CSV table of C-alpha atoms (C1' of nucleotides) in Angstrom, one decimal:
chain,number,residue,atom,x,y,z
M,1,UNK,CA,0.0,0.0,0.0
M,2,UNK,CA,1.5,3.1,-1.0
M,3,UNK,CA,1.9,5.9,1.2
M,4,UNK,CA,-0.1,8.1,-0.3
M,5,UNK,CA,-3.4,5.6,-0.3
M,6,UNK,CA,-2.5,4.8,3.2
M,7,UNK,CA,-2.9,8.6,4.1
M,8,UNK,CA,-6.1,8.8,1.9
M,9,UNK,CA,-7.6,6.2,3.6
M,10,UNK,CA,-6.8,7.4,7.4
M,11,UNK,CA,-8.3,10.6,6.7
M,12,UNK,CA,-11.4,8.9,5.3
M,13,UNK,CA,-11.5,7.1,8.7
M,14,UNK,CA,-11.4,11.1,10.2
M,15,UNK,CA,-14.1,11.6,8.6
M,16,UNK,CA,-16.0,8.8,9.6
M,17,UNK,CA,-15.2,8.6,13.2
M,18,UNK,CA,-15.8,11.8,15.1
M,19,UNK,CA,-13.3,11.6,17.1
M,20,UNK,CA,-9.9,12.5,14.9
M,21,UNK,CA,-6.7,11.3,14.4
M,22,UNK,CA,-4.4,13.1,17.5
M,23,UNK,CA,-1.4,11.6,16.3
M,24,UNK,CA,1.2,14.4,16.2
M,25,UNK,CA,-1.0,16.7,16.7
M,26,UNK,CA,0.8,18.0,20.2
M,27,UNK,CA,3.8,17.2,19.0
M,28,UNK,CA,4.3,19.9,16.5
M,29,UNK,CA,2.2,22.3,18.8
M,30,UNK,CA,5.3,22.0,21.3
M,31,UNK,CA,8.3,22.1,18.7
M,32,UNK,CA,6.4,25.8,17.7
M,33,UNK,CA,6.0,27.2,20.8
M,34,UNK,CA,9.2,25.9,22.5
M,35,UNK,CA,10.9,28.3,19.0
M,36,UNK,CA,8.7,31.2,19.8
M,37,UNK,CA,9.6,31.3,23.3
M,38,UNK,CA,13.5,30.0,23.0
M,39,UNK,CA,13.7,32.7,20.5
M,40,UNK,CA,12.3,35.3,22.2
M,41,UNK,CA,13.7,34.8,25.7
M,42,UNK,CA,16.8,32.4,25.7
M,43,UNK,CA,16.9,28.4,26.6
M,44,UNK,CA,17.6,28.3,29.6
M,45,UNK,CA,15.2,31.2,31.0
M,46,UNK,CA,12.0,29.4,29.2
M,47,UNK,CA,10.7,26.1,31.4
M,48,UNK,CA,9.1,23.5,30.4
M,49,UNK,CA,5.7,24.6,31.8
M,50,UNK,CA,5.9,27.8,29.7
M,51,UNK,CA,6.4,25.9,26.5
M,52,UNK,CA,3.6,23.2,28.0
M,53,UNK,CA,1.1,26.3,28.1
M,54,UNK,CA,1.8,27.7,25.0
M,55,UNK,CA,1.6,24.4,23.1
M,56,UNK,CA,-1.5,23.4,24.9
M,57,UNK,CA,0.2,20.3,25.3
M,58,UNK,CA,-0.1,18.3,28.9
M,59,UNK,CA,3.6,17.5,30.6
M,60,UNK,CA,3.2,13.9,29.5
M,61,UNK,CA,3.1,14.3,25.9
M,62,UNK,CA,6.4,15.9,25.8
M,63,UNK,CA,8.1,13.6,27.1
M,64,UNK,CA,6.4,11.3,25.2
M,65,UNK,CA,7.8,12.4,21.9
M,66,UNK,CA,11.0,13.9,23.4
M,67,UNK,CA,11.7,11.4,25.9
M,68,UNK,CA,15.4,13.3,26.6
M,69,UNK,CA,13.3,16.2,27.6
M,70,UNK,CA,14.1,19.9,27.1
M,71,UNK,CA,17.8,19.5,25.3
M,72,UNK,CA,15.2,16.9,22.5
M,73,UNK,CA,13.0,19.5,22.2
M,74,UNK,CA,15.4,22.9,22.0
M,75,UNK,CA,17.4,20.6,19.1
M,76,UNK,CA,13.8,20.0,17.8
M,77,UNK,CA,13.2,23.5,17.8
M,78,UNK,CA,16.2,24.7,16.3
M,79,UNK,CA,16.5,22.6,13.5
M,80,UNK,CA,12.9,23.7,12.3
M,81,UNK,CA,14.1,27.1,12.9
M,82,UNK,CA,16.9,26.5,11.0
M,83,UNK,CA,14.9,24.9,8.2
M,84,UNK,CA,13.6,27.6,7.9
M,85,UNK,CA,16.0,30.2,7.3
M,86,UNK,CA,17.9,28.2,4.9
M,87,UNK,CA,14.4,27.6,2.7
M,88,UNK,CA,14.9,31.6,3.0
M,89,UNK,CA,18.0,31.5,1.8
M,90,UNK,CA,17.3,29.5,-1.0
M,91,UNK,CA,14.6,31.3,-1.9
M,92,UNK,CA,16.1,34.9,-2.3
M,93,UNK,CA,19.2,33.3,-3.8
M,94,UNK,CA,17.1,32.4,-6.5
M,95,UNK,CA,15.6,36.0,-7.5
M,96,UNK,CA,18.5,38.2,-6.7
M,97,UNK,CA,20.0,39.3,-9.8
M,98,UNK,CA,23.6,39.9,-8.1
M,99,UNK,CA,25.3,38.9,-4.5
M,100,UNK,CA,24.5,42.8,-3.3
M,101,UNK,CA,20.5,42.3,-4.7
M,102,UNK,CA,20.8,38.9,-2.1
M,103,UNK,CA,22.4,40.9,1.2
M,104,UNK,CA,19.9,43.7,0.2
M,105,UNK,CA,16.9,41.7,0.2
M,106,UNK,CA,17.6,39.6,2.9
M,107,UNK,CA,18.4,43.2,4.9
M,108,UNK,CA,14.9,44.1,3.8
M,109,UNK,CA,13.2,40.5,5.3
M,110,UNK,CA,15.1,40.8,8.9
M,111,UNK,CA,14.2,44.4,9.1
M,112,UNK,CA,10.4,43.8,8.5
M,113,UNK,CA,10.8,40.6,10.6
M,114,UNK,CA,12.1,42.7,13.8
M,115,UNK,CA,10.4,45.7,13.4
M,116,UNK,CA,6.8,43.5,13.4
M,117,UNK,CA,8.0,42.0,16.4
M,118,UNK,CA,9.3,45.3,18.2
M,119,UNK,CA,12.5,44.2,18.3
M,120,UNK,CA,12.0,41.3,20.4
M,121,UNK,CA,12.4,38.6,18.3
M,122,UNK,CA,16.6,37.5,17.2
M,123,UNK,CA,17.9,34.9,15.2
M,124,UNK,CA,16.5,31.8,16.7
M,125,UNK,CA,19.5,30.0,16.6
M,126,UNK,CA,22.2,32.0,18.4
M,127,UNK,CA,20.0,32.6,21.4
M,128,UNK,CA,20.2,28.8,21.9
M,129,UNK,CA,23.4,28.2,21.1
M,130,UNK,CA,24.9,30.5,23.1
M,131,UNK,CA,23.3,28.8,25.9
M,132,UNK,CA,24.3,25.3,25.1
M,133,UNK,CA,27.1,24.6,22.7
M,134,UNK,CA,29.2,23.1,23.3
M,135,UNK,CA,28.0,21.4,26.3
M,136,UNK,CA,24.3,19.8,25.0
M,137,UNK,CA,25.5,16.8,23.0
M,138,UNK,CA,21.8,17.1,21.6
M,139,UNK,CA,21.4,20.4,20.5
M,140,UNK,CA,25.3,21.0,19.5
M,141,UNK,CA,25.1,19.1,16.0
M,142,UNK,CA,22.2,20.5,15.2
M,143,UNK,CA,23.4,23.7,15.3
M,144,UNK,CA,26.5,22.5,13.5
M,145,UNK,CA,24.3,21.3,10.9
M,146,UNK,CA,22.5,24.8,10.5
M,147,UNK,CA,25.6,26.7,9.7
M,148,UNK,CA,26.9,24.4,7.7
M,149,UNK,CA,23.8,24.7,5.7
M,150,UNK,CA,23.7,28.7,5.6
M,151,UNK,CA,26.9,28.5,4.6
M,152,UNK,CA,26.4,26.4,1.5
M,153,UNK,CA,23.8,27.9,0.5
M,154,UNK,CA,25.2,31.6,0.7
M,155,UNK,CA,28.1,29.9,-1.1
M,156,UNK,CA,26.0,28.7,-3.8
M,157,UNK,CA,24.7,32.1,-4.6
M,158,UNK,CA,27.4,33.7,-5.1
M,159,UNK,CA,29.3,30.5,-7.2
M,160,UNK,CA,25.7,31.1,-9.0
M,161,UNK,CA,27.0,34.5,-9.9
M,162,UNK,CA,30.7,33.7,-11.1
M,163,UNK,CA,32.2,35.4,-7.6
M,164,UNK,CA,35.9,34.7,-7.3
M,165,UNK,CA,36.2,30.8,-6.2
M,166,UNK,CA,39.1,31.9,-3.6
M,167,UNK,CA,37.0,34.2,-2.1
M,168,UNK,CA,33.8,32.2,-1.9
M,169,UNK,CA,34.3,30.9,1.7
M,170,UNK,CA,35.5,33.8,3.2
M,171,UNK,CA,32.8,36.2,2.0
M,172,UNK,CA,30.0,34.1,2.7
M,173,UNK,CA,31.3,33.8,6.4
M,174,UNK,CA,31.4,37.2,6.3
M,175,UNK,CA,27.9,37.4,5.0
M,176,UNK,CA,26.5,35.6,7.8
M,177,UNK,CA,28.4,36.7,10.7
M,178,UNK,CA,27.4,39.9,9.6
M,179,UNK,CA,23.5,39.4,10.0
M,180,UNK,CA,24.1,37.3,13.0
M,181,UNK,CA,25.6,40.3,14.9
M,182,UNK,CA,23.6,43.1,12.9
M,183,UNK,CA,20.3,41.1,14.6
M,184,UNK,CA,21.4,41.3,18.0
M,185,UNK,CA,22.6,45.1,17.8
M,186,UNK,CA,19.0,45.5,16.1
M,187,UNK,CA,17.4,44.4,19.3
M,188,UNK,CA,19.4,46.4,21.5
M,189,UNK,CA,19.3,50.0,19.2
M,190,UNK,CA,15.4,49.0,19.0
M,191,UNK,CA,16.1,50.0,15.3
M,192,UNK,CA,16.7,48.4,12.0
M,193,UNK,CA,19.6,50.6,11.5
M,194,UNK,CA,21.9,48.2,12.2
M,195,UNK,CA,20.9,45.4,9.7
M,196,UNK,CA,20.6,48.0,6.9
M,197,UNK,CA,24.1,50.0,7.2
M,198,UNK,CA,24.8,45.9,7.5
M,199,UNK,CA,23.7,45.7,4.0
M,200,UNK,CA,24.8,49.0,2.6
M,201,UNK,CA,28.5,48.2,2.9
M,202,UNK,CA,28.0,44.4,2.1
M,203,UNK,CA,26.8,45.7,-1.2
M,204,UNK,CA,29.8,48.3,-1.6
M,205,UNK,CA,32.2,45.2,-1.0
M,206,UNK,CA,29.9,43.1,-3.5
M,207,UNK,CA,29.9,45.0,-6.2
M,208,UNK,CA,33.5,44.6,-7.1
K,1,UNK,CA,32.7,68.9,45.0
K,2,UNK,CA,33.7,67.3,41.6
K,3,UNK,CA,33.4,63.7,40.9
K,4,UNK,CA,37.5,63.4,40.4
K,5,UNK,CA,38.2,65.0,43.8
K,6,UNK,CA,35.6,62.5,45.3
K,7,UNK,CA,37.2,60.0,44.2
K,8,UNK,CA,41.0,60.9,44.6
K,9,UNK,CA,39.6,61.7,47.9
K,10,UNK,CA,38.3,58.1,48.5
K,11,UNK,CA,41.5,57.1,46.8
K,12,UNK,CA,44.0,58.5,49.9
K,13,UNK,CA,41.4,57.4,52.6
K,14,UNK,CA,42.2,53.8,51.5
K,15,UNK,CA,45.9,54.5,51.9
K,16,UNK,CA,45.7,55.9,55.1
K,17,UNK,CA,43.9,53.3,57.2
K,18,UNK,CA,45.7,50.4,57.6
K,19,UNK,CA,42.6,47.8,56.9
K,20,UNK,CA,41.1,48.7,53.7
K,21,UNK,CA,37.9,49.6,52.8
K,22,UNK,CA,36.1,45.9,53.2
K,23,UNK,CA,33.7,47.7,50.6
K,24,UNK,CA,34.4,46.0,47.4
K,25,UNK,CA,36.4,42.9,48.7
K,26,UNK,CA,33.4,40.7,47.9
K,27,UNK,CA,31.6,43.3,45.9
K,28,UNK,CA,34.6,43.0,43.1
K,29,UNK,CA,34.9,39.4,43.4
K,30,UNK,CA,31.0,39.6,42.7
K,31,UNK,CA,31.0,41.2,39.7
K,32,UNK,CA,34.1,39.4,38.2
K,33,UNK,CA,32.5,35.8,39.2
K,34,UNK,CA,29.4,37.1,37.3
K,35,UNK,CA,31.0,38.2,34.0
K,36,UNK,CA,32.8,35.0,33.8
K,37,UNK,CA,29.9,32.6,34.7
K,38,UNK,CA,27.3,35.0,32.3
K,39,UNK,CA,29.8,34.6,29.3
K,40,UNK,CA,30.8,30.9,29.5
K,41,UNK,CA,27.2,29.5,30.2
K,42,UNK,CA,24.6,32.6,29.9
K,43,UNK,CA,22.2,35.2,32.4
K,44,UNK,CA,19.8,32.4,33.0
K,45,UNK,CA,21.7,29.4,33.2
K,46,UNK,CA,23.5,30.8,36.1
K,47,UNK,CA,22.3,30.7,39.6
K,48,UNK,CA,23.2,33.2,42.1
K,49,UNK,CA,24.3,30.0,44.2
K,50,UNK,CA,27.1,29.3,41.6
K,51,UNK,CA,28.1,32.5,40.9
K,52,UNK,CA,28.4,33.2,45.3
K,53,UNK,CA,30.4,30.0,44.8
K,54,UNK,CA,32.7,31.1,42.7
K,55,UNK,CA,33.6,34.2,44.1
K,56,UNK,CA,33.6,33.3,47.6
K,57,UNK,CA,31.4,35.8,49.2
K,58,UNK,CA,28.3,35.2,50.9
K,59,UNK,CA,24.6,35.2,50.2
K,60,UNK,CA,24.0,38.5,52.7
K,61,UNK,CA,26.6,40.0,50.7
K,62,UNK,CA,25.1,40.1,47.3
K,63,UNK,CA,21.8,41.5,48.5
K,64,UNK,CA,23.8,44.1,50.7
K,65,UNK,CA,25.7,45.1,47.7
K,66,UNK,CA,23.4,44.4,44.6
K,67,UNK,CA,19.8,45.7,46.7
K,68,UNK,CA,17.6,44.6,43.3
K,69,UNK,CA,19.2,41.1,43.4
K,70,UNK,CA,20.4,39.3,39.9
K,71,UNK,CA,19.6,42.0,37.5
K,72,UNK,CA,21.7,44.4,39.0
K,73,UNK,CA,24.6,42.1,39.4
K,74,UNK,CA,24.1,41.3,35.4
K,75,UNK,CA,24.3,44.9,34.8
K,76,UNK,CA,27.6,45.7,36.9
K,77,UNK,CA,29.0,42.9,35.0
K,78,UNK,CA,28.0,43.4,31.6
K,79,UNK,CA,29.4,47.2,32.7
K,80,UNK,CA,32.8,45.6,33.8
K,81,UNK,CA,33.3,43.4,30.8
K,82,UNK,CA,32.0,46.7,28.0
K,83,UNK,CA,34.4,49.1,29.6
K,84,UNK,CA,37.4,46.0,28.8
K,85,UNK,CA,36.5,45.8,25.3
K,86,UNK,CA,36.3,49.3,24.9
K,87,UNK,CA,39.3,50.0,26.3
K,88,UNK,CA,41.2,46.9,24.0
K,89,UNK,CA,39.4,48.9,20.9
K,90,UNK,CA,40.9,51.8,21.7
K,91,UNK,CA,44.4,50.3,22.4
K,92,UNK,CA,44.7,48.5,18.7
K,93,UNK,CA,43.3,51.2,17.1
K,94,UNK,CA,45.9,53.5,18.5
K,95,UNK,CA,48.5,51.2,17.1
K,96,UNK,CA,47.0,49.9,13.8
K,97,UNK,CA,48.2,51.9,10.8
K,98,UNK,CA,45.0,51.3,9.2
K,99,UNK,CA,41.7,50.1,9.1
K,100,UNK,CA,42.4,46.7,7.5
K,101,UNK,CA,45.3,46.5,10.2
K,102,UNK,CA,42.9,47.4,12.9
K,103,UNK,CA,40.3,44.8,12.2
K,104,UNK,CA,43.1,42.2,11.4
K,105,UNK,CA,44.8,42.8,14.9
K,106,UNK,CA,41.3,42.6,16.7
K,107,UNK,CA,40.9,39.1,15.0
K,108,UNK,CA,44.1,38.0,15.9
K,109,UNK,CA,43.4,39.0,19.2
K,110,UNK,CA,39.8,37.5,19.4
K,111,UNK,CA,41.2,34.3,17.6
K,112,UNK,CA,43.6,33.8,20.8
K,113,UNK,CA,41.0,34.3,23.3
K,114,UNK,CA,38.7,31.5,21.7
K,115,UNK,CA,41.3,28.9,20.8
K,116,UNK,CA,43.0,29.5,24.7
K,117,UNK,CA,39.2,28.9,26.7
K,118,UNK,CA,38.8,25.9,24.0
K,119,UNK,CA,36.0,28.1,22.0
K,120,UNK,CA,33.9,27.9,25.4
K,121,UNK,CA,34.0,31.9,25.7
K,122,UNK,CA,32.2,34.1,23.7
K,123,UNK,CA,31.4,37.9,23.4
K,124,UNK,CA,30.4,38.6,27.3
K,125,UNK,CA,27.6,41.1,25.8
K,126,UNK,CA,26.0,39.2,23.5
K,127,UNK,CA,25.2,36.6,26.1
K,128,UNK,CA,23.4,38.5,28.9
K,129,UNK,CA,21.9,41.0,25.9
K,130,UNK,CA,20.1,37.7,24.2
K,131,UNK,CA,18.0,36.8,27.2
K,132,UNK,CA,17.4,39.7,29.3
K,133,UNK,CA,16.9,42.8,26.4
K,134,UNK,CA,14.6,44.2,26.2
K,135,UNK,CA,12.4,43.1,29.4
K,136,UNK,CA,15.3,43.9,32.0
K,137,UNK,CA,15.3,47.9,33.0
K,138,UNK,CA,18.5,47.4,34.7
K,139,UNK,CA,20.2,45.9,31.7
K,140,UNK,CA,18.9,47.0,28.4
K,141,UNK,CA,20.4,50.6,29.2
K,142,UNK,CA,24.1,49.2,29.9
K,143,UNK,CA,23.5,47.4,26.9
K,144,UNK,CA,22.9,49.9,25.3
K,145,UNK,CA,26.0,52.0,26.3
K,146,UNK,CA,28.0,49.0,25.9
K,147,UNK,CA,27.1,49.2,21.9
K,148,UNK,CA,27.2,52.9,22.1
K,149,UNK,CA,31.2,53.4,23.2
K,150,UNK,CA,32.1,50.5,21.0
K,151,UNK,CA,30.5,52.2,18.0
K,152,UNK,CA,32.2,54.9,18.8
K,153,UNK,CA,35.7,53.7,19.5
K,154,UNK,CA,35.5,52.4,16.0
K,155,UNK,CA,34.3,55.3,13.8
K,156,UNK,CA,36.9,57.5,15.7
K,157,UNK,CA,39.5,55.1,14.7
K,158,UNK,CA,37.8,55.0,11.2
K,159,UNK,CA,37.8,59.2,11.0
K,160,UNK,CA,41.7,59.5,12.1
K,161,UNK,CA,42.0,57.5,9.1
K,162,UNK,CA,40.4,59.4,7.0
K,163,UNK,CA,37.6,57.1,5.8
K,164,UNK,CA,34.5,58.0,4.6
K,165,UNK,CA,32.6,60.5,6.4
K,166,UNK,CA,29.3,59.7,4.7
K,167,UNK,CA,30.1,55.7,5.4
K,168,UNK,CA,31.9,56.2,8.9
K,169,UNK,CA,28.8,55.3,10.9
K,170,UNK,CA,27.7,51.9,8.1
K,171,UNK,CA,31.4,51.1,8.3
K,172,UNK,CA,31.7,50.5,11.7
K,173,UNK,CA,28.2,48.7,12.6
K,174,UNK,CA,29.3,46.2,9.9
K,175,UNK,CA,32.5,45.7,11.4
K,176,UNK,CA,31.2,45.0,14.7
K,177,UNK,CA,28.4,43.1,13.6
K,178,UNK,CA,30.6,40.9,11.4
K,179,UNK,CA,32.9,40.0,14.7
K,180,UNK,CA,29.8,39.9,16.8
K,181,UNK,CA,28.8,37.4,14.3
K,182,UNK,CA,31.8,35.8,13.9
K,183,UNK,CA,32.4,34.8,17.8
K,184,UNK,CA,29.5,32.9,17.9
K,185,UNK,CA,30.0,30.4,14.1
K,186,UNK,CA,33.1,30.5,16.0
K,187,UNK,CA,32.2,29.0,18.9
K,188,UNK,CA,29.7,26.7,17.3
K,189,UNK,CA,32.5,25.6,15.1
K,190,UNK,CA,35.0,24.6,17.6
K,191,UNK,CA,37.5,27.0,15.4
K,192,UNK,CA,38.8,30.4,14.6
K,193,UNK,CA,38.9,30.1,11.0
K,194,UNK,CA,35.1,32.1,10.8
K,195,UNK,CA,36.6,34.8,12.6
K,196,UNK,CA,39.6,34.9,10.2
K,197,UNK,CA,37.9,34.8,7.5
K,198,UNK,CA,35.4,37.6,8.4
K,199,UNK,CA,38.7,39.5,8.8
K,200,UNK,CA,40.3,38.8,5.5
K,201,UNK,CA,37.2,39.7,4.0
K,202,UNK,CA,36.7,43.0,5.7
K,203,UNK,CA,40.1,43.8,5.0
K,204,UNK,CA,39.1,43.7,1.1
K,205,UNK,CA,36.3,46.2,2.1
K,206,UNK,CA,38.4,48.3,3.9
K,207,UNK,CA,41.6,49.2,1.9
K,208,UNK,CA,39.3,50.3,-1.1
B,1,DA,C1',27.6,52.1,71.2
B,2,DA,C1',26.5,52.7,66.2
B,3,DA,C1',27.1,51.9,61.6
B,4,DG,C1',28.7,48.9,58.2
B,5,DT,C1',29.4,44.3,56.7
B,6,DT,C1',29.3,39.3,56.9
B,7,DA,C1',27.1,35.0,57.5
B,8,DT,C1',23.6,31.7,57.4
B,9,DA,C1',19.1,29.8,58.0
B,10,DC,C1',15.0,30.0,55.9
B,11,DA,C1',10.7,30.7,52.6
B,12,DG,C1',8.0,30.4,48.7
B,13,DA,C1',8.1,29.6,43.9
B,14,DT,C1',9.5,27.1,40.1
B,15,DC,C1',12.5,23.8,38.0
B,16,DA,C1',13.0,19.4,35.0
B,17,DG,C1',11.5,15.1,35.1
B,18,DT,C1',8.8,10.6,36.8
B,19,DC,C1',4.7,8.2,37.8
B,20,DT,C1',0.4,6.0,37.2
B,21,DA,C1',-4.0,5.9,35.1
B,22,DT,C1',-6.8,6.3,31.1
B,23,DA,C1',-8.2,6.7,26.5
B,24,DT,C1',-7.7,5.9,21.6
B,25,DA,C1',-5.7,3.3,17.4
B,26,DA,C1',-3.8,-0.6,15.2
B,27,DT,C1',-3.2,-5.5,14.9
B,28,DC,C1',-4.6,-10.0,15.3
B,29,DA,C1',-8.2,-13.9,16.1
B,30,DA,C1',-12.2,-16.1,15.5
I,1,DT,C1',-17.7,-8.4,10.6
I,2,DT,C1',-16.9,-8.8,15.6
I,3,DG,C1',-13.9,-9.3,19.9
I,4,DA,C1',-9.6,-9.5,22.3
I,5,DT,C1',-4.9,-7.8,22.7
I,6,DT,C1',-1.2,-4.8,22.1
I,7,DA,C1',0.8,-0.4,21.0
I,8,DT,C1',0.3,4.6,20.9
I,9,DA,C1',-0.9,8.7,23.0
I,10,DT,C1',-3.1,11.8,26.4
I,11,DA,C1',-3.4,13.6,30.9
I,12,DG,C1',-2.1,15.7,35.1
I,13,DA,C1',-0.7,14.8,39.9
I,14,DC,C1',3.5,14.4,42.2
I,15,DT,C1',8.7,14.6,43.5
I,16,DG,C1',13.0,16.3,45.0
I,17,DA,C1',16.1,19.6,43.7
I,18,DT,C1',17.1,24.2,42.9
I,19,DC,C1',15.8,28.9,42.2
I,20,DT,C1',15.8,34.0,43.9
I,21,DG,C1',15.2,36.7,47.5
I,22,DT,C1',14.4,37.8,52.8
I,23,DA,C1',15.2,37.8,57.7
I,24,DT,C1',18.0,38.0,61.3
I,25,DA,C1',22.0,37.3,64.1
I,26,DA,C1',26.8,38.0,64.6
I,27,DC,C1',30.8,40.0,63.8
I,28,DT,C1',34.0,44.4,62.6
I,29,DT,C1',35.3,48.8,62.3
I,30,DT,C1',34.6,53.6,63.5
DNA sequence: AAAGTTATACAGATCAGTCTATATAATCAA
DNA sequence: TTGATTATATAGACTGATCTGTATAACTTT
């Protein structure tokens, strides 16, 4: 039986029976909020009850799925976040016509991003990671695994738009560190300021 | 009476008595405990037990000298560890015989730090500023200062060398986003190459 | 003695994580 | 198709440890 037939069928049986499929149904409710509020206020300050509330989850059901409890479910969190940002990634790398049209557009996302949040919000991966690498053997790879992936797929872009192979690795580390730090001066100027002069002399150095 | 002849005042009043001002025996060892514990493991992740501990003081004494409890002893030591780095800014750019040379030394310098605590340090700021800005009063302002000086440390040494007045102020936020960023791939990585790399790259930028 | 500082015991809240009970879904038997 | 059995998932009370902060007594230094 093929996957897609098996599906099919269980959401038939939904339909049939009132009372529906719960599978999963918490699970990804506490992989969200444990992101929001990670993101928001740091690892270690959130607790498990917070991200229990939020998720409308009960305390078993976590550690039902995440039987390792909170270091499972801040590496669960981080690699959606992560997923995330690299789809972003991908995405912009794909419409930019040049490396600066990238930096400038991605300037433009974070800055709408952080200004709708008030400046609360960061990137949801270094608040974690600066709270647990390298000492969570859970969460450390993960966030391994995330930068890596940036990392590439800034590199692709510019490969994509014939920039200097010597150079590639350097200036896409630059790239990201960049935004990484322009996020966290964004939150504490209140201002988008920082991620846009960010930009501005990316682009200058780009456009050689 | 001035604030300099206060404290020159205060100054020769510790000379003259044989036992020292107790003030600040335990109030110093505080503080220093703090920064140390804040940057290695983050604000939340450390308890007031460890950080007493550490420093060898006793629980009456935090309260007697840090009245509003945690907050204000992660504000005195975010205050400690800015005033440092400002001070190290200012000392390599009085050296450097250029920008590029600036920003190279500073990696050089950062480099060591990371490789000698086993990339288990990171930027002392970055750490407290993720979890507690904006919702801590006591913070958010040193915080603030913190990015302030350091801002300005840089474009001064950007201006005595003639860059850019119209870029001075983009210049400098992207040179201490990039090493904000940098720090933590850094630590993430186990390794000082993203550091050095977001050097070489802003050295590129900067002798144009 | 009075003020300044140290020292510790204590309090209430919250922490991550465990436990047992129950309900639903899937699998197998007849 | 039914009924019995096993796995999956929900649910929340409970535990011991640890959290920040307070209270108060005892020491020191003026």
């Amino acid at each position: 039986m093929s996957e897609t037939t098996e599906t099919a069928a269980k959401a038939a049986d939904d339909k049939r029976k009132k009372v529906p499929q719960n599978r999963s149904k918490h699970e990804a409710a506490l992989i969200h909020a444990a992101a929001v509020l990670f993101r928001k206020q740091g690892y270690a300050a959130t607790g498990t009850a917070e991200i229990l509330k939020r998720s409308g989850a009960p305390r078993g059901s976590l550690y039902y799925y995440f039987p390792e409890g909170k270091e499972a479910i801040g590496a669960a969190a981080l690699e959606a976040a992560s997923k995330v940002a690299t789809r972003t990634f991908r995405e912009l790398a794909g419409s930019a016509e040049s490396p600066a049209g990238f930096v400038q557009a991605y300037a433009s996302l974070l800055a709408g991003w952080m200004e709708k949040s008030d400046y609360t919000d960061g990137c949801p991966v270094a608040t974690t990671v600066l709270e647990t690498v390298p000492h969570s053997d859970l969460i450390t790879p993960v966030a391994k695994a995330s930068f890596n992936h940036w990392q590439r797929a800034v590199s692709d872009m510019l490969l994509s738009h014939d920039w200097p192979r010597a150079r590639v690795r350097a200036t896409a580390t630059l790239i990201l560190s960049a935004f990484e730090g322009a996020l966290i001066t964004a939150r504490v100027e209140k201002s988008s300021r920082p991620i846009l002069d960010t930009a501005d002399e990316l682009s200058v150095l780009l456009k050689r």
